Amino acid sequence: MMKRKGEVMMETYQEFLDRIFSFEKNEWTYGDGYFKGNPSISKKVNPDNTFRNFYGDTVVFELAASVKEKLAAFAAFLYQSAPDCFCERLVPQTFHVTLHDLSNSPVLQEVAKDVFENELKVIEQMQQVQKYEKAVLKMKSKAVFNMVDTSLVMGVYPAGGEDYRRMMELYDIFDEVKRLPYPFTPHITLAYYNVYGFDVQAARGLEKAVRQLNEQEIEFELSVEQLYYQKFVSMNDYINVINLARH
């Protein structure tokens, strides 16, 4: 097993796959009642279902334009199939794979100090990232699935053990900036739910659409040259601050 410096034992590639495959299923149901959604949706979405101000910073892989086009088609199909289930659409330009969450809050004053300190720590870690500057990680999609009742996401995973090892080594670099209390689950957010939830009829339409999408598998690459420290002011507004492999 891989070991994080001074920390808990890391998952092996097989343990990682077993964990994410246990909940990233091709089919699921929203149940037979009204789907309320996670109350935390209201931190990101206004009562009129537009995105509200939501502040923070993160480390993400930008995606190739061709991959964003495919994801935009997936999202368009979801909105066409079950329009009542979602809030405002995500701009396709925002599609990304998060390598490491850092900080977030709907209140700027609550997060401003953390963001300032995180940026300084990220800059200190850049020399470590640059060892991987030319690295490319091969990825595959697993399934579009319900992420903690807040959003529909596409679960993705490294295609092989070496891709996984490199991804976790990069993850550990930013775990030195801020340790997280939950395991890494790579994904691409496609849509956030309607802040008020949705009824059974809408849920059945969404379930059918997801089953159809999950008949497809996407393969793509993540380039470390496209690894960025970003800040955001809503879930539809991300700003590239530092290209971590080239700065």
Coordinates of N, CA, C and O in Angstrom, one line a residue, residues 119-190:
E119 N -3.1 30.4 -1.4 CA -2.3 30.8 -2.6 C -0.8 30.8 -2.3 O 0.0 30.3 -3.1
L120 N -0.4 31.3 -1.2 CA 1.0 31.3 -0.8 C 1.5 29.9 -0.6 O 2.6 29.6 -1.1
K121 N 0.8 29.1 0.0 CA 1.2 27.7 0.2 C 1.3 26.9 -1.1 O 2.2 26.1 -1.4
V122 N 0.3 27.2 -2.0 CA 0.3 26.6 -3.3 C 1.6 26.9 -4.1 O 2.3 26.1 -4.7
I123 N 2.0 28.2 -4.0 CA 3.2 28.7 -4.7 C 4.4 28.0 -4.2 O 5.3 27.6 -4.9
E124 N 4.4 27.7 -2.9 CA 5.5 27.0 -2.3 C 5.6 25.6 -2.8 O 6.7 25.0 -2.8
Q125 N 4.5 25.0 -3.2 CA 4.5 23.6 -3.7 C 4.8 23.4 -5.2 O 4.9 22.3 -5.6
M126 N 4.9 24.5 -5.9 CA 5.0 24.4 -7.3 C 6.2 23.7 -7.8 O 6.1 23.0 -8.9
Q127 N 7.3 23.8 -7.1 CA 8.5 23.1 -7.6 C 8.2 21.6 -7.6 O 8.8 20.9 -8.4
Q128 N 7.4 21.1 -6.6 CA 7.1 19.7 -6.6 C 6.2 19.3 -7.8 O 6.4 18.2 -8.4
V129 N 5.3 20.1 -8.2 CA 4.5 19.9 -9.3 C 5.3 19.8 -10.6 O 5.0 19.0 -11.5
Q130 N 6.2 20.7 -10.7 CA 7.0 20.8 -12.0 C 7.8 19.5 -12.3 O 8.2 19.3 -13.5
K131 N 8.0 18.7 -11.3 CA 8.6 17.4 -11.6 C 7.7 16.5 -12.5 O 8.2 15.6 -13.2
Y132 N 6.5 16.8 -12.6 CA 5.5 16.1 -13.4 C 5.0 16.8 -14.6 O 4.1 16.5 -15.2
E133 N 5.7 17.9 -14.9 CA 5.3 18.8 -16.0 C 4.8 18.2 -17.2 O 3.8 18.6 -17.8
K134 N 5.5 17.2 -17.7 CA 5.1 16.6 -19.0 C 4.2 15.3 -18.8 O 3.9 14.7 -19.8
A135 N 3.8 15.1 -17.6 CA 3.0 13.9 -17.4 C 1.6 14.0 -17.9 O 1.0 15.1 -17.9
V136 N 1.1 12.9 -18.5 CA -0.3 12.8 -19.0 C -0.9 11.6 -18.3 O -0.4 10.5 -18.3
L137 N -2.1 11.8 -17.7 CA -2.9 10.8 -17.1 C -4.0 10.3 -17.9 O -4.9 11.1 -18.3
K138 N -4.0 9.0 -18.2 CA -5.2 8.5 -19.0 C -6.3 8.2 -18.1 O -6.1 7.6 -17.0
M139 N -7.5 8.6 -18.5 CA -8.7 8.5 -17.7 C -9.8 7.8 -18.4 O -9.9 7.9 -19.6
K140 N -10.8 7.2 -17.6 CA -12.0 6.7 -18.2 C -13.2 7.1 -17.3 O -13.0 7.4 -16.2
S141 N -14.3 7.2 -18.0 CA -15.5 7.5 -17.2 C -16.1 6.2 -16.7 O -16.0 5.1 -17.3
K142 N -16.7 6.3 -15.5 CA -17.4 5.1 -14.9 C -18.9 5.2 -15.1 O -19.5 4.4 -15.7
A143 N -19.5 6.3 -14.5 CA -21.0 6.5 -14.6 C -21.3 7.9 -14.2 O -20.7 8.5 -13.4
V144 N -22.4 8.3 -14.8 CA -23.1 9.6 -14.3 C -23.9 9.1 -13.1 O -24.7 8.2 -13.2
F145 N -23.7 9.8 -12.0 CA -24.4 9.4 -10.8 C -24.7 10.6 -9.9 O -24.2 11.7 -10.1
N146 N -25.5 10.3 -8.9 CA -26.0 11.3 -7.9 C -24.9 11.5 -6.9 O -24.6 10.6 -6.1
M147 N -24.3 12.7 -6.8 CA -23.3 13.1 -5.8 C -23.9 13.7 -4.6 O -24.4 14.9 -4.7
V148 N -24.0 13.0 -3.5 CA -24.5 13.4 -2.2 C -25.8 14.3 -2.3 O -25.9 15.3 -1.6
D149 N -26.7 14.0 -3.2 CA -27.9 14.7 -3.4 C -27.8 16.2 -3.7 O -28.7 17.0 -3.5
T150 N -26.7 16.6 -4.3 CA -26.5 18.0 -4.7 C -26.4 18.2 -6.2 O -26.8 19.2 -6.7
S151 N -25.9 17.2 -6.9 CA -25.6 17.4 -8.3 C -25.5 16.0 -9.0 O -25.3 15.0 -8.3
L152 N -25.6 16.1 -10.3 CA -25.3 14.9 -11.1 C -23.8 15.1 -11.7 O -23.5 16.2 -12.2
V153 N -23.0 14.1 -11.5 CA -21.6 14.2 -11.9 C -21.3 12.9 -12.7 O -21.9 11.9 -12.6
M154 N -20.2 13.1 -13.5 CA -19.6 11.9 -14.2 C -18.4 11.4 -13.4 O -17.4 12.2 -13.2
G155 N -18.5 10.2 -12.8 CA -17.4 9.7 -12.1 C -16.3 9.3 -13.1 O -16.6 8.6 -14.1
V156 N -15.1 9.6 -12.8 CA -14.0 9.2 -13.7 C -12.9 8.6 -12.9 O -12.8 8.8 -11.6
Y157 N -12.0 7.9 -13.5 CA -10.9 7.2 -12.8 C -9.7 7.0 -13.6 O -9.8 6.9 -14.9
P158 N -8.5 6.9 -13.0 CA -7.3 6.7 -13.8 C -7.4 5.3 -14.4 O -7.8 4.3 -13.8
A159 N -6.9 5.2 -15.7 CA -7.1 4.0 -16.5 C -6.2 2.8 -16.0 O -6.5 1.7 -16.3
G160 N -5.1 3.2 -15.4 CA -4.2 2.1 -15.0 C -3.5 2.5 -13.6 O -3.6 3.6 -13.1
G161 N -2.7 1.5 -13.1 CA -2.1 1.7 -11.8 C -1.1 2.9 -11.8 O -0.9 3.6 -10.8
E162 N -0.3 3.0 -12.9 CA 0.7 4.1 -13.0 C 0.0 5.5 -13.1 O 0.5 6.4 -12.4
D163 N -1.1 5.6 -13.8 CA -1.9 6.8 -13.8 C -2.4 7.2 -12.4 O -2.4 8.3 -12.0
Y164 N -2.9 6.1 -11.7 CA -3.4 6.4 -10.4 C -2.2 6.8 -9.5 O -2.4 7.8 -8.7
R165 N -1.1 6.2 -9.6 CA 0.0 6.6 -8.7 C 0.4 8.0 -8.9 O 0.6 8.8 -7.9
R166 N 0.5 8.4 -10.1 CA 0.9 9.8 -10.4 C -0.2 10.8 -9.9 O 0.1 11.9 -9.4
M167 N -1.4 10.4 -10.1 CA -2.5 11.3 -9.7 C -2.5 11.5 -8.2 O -2.6 12.6 -7.6
M168 N -2.2 10.4 -7.4 CA -2.2 10.5 -6.0 C -1.0 11.2 -5.5 O -1.0 11.9 -4.4
E169 N 0.1 11.1 -6.2 CA 1.3 11.9 -5.8 C 1.1 13.4 -6.0 O 1.5 14.2 -5.1
L170 N 0.4 13.7 -7.0 CA 0.0 15.1 -7.2 C -1.0 15.6 -6.2 O -0.9 16.7 -5.6
Y171 N -2.0 14.7 -5.8 CA -2.9 15.0 -4.8 C -2.2 15.3 -3.5 O -2.6 16.2 -2.8
D172 N -1.3 14.5 -3.1 CA -0.6 14.6 -1.9 C 0.2 15.9 -1.8 O 0.3 16.5 -0.7
I173 N 0.7 16.4 -2.9 CA 1.3 17.7 -2.9 C 0.4 18.8 -2.3 O 0.8 19.7 -1.5
F174 N -0.9 18.8 -2.7 CA -1.8 19.8 -2.3 C -2.5 19.4 -1.0 O -3.1 20.3 -0.4
D175 N -2.4 18.2 -0.6 CA -2.8 17.8 0.8 C -1.9 18.5 1.8 O -2.3 18.6 3.0
E176 N -0.7 18.9 1.4 CA 0.2 19.6 2.3 C -0.3 21.1 2.5 O 0.0 21.7 3.5
V177 N -1.1 21.6 1.5 CA -1.7 22.9 1.6 C -2.9 22.8 2.6 O -3.1 23.7 3.5
K178 N -3.8 21.8 2.4 CA -4.9 21.7 3.2 C -5.4 20.2 3.2 O -5.7 19.7 2.2
R179 N -5.3 19.6 4.4 CA -5.8 18.2 4.5 C -7.3 18.1 4.4 O -8.0 19.0 5.0
L180 N -7.8 17.1 3.8 CA -9.2 16.9 3.6 C -9.7 15.7 4.4 O -8.9 14.7 4.5
P181 N -10.9 15.7 5.0 CA -11.3 14.6 5.9 C -12.1 13.6 5.1 O -12.7 12.7 5.7
Y182 N -12.0 13.6 3.8 CA -12.7 12.6 3.0 C -11.8 12.1 1.8 O -10.9 12.8 1.4
P183 N -12.1 10.9 1.3 CA -11.2 10.4 0.3 C -11.4 11.0 -1.1 O -12.5 11.6 -1.3
F184 N -10.4 10.9 -1.9 CA -10.5 11.5 -3.2 C -11.4 10.7 -4.2 O -11.2 9.5 -4.3
T185 N -12.4 11.4 -4.7 CA -13.3 10.8 -5.7 C -13.4 11.6 -6.9 O -14.1 12.6 -7.0
P186 N -12.5 11.4 -7.9 CA -12.5 12.2 -9.1 C -13.8 12.2 -9.9 O -14.4 11.1 -10.1
H187 N -14.2 13.4 -10.3 CA -15.5 13.5 -11.0 C -15.6 14.8 -11.8 O -14.7 15.7 -11.6
I188 N -16.6 14.9 -12.7 CA -16.8 16.1 -13.4 C -18.3 16.5 -13.2 O -19.2 15.7 -13.5
T189 N -18.6 17.6 -12.6 CA -19.9 18.0 -12.3 C -20.6 18.5 -13.6 O -20.1 19.3 -14.3
L190 N -21.8 17.9 -13.8 CA -22.5 18.2 -15.1 C -23.7 19.1 -14.8 O -24.0 20.0 -15.6

